[in-house]
Amino acid sequence: MRTERYGPHDGQEGDLHIPSRSRPPVVCLLHGGFWRMPYGRSQFDAVAHDLARRGFAVWNLEYRRLGAPTAGWPGTFDDVLAGIEHLARFAEEGVDLDLDRVAVIGHSAGGHLALWAAARQRADEGSGIARRVRISAVAGLAPVADLVDAHSLG
C-alpha cells in the first residue's frame, strides 16, 4: 500500500493497494459519514485489503469533509473527480493498472458521491469534456441518493 496526495488541501489523499497480478482492474472506494469529519477512509480499510487480496487495485480515496476549510460544494465534489483522475498519474509513473476497468464504489454519503461522479462524467462526455480516467462501473451502497428527502428527514 502507498499513500499519496492528489491535491494541496488537507484531505486530498488516498491509499493505493496494488495486488501481485499484472494490469489489475481498479476499484475506487469512497467512504460514508454524511460528508462530515471525523469519518474517513479508514472505514474502508478492511474492504480495500480484501479487494486487493482478490486481485483488484484499490484506491481508497479521502476527500474534504464538512468541518474542514473549503469542504462542501464544490470542494468535496472537485476532490472526488480529481482523486479519480489521479489514477492516470499512477499509470504515467509506471504503476500497472487497467484504467479501462475502473469501478467507483461508495457507501452512504460516499455512495452519493460515487453516483454523482459517474453521472458527471457522462454529462462531461456529452459536452465534449474528456477525462483521462473513465468510470466503467459504479455502485452506491446505501447511498444518500435523494438529498431533498435526506434533508427533510434531518
XYZ file of C-alpha atoms in Angstrom:
154
model
C 0.000 0.000 0.000
C 1.126 3.524 -0.668
C -0.477 6.755 0.495
C -0.377 9.643 -1.939
C -1.717 13.174 -2.102
C -3.649 14.218 -5.189
C -4.004 17.893 -4.302
C -2.755 20.650 -1.985
C -5.631 20.659 0.537
C -5.861 18.610 3.716
C -7.860 15.508 2.980
C -6.802 15.246 -0.661
C -5.075 11.896 -0.382
C -5.707 8.223 -0.736
C -4.253 4.791 -0.160
C -3.363 2.755 -3.238
C -3.367 -1.003 -2.711
C -1.653 -2.895 -5.518
C -2.148 -6.652 -5.867
C 0.501 -9.026 -7.172
C -1.242 -9.640 -10.522
C -0.377 -7.606 -13.607
C -2.695 -4.940 -15.005
C -5.402 -5.280 -12.341
C -8.807 -3.619 -12.653
C -9.237 -0.700 -10.256
C -11.795 -0.108 -7.528
C -12.032 3.421 -6.163
C -13.631 3.460 -2.699
C -15.497 6.481 -1.286
C -16.332 6.271 2.415
C -19.505 7.448 4.095
C -20.044 9.584 7.156
C -22.625 12.123 5.995
C -19.877 14.152 4.223
C -18.599 15.155 7.682
C -15.494 14.880 9.781
C -14.273 12.846 11.614
C -15.368 9.992 9.334
C -12.672 8.967 6.892
C -11.307 6.393 4.524
C -10.252 4.085 7.352
C -13.887 2.890 7.286
C -12.969 1.015 4.099
C -9.529 -0.320 5.158
C -10.728 -3.915 5.577
C -12.626 -3.818 2.282
C -9.586 -2.373 0.498
C -7.325 -5.132 1.854
C -9.846 -7.813 0.885
C -10.292 -6.489 -2.667
C -6.512 -6.234 -3.150
C -6.127 -9.804 -1.925
C -8.676 -10.795 -4.593
C -6.605 -9.156 -7.356
C -8.025 -5.643 -7.619
C -6.022 -2.448 -7.362
C -7.810 -0.313 -4.783
C -7.683 3.479 -4.480
C -9.208 4.200 -1.060
C -9.912 7.869 -1.530
C -10.217 10.617 1.046
C -11.957 13.893 0.288
C -12.580 17.177 2.082
C -15.454 16.779 4.527
C -17.732 19.298 6.195
C -15.851 20.815 9.079
C -12.698 21.285 7.008
C -11.868 24.518 5.184
C -13.118 24.635 1.573
C -15.217 21.470 2.006
C -18.771 21.135 0.739
C -19.831 22.385 -2.666
C -17.820 22.416 -4.853
C -14.670 21.376 -2.945
C -15.774 17.896 -1.901
C -17.077 17.162 -5.392
C -13.935 18.531 -7.041
C -11.900 16.223 -4.803
C -13.754 13.126 -5.957
C -13.188 13.944 -9.630
C -9.545 14.927 -9.052
C -8.913 11.810 -6.991
C -10.304 9.551 -9.692
C -8.286 11.390 -12.349
C -5.157 10.875 -10.234
C -5.250 7.219 -11.248
C -3.873 8.362 -14.635
C -0.832 9.825 -12.874
C -0.141 6.467 -11.224
C -0.221 4.861 -14.679
C 2.123 7.555 -16.058
C 4.546 6.743 -13.217
C 4.584 3.108 -14.305
C 2.056 1.613 -11.901
C 0.462 -1.225 -13.880
C -3.294 -0.506 -13.730
C -6.121 -1.374 -16.110
C -7.693 2.056 -16.491
C -10.249 0.596 -18.909
C -11.827 -1.162 -15.919
C -12.372 1.378 -13.137
C -15.250 0.905 -10.715
C -16.247 3.548 -8.187
C -17.963 2.231 -5.063
C -19.220 4.373 -2.230
C -21.174 3.869 0.962
C -23.832 6.297 2.249
C -22.517 9.822 1.513
C -19.733 8.133 -0.470
C -22.455 6.327 -2.431
C -23.951 9.692 -3.296
C -20.528 10.930 -4.431
C -19.882 7.763 -6.475
C -23.210 8.042 -8.303
C -22.645 11.768 -8.830
C -19.122 11.229 -10.218
C -20.351 8.688 -12.759
C -23.269 10.918 -13.798
C -20.982 13.953 -14.006
C -18.515 12.067 -16.157
C -21.305 11.008 -18.527
C -22.556 14.621 -18.727
C -18.994 15.847 -19.373
C -18.557 13.316 -22.189
C -21.802 14.570 -23.744
C -20.385 18.092 -23.615
C -17.092 17.071 -25.198
C -15.071 17.234 -21.961
C -12.645 14.332 -21.948
C -11.333 12.740 -18.783
C -8.213 10.594 -18.656
C -9.873 8.003 -16.426
C -13.274 6.706 -17.446
C -15.540 5.153 -14.848
C -16.744 1.845 -16.279
C -18.907 0.788 -13.311
C -20.415 2.446 -10.256
C -22.126 1.137 -7.132
C -23.790 3.056 -4.360
C -24.040 1.068 -1.127
C -26.953 2.544 0.853
C -26.370 5.849 -0.972
C -27.896 9.118 0.105
C -29.385 9.462 -3.372
C -32.309 11.775 -2.569
C -30.854 14.868 -0.950
C -34.236 16.591 -0.569
C -35.641 13.614 1.293
C -32.482 13.283 3.411
C -32.781 16.950 4.393
C -36.450 16.590 5.296
C -35.631 13.595 7.493
C -32.976 15.626 9.312
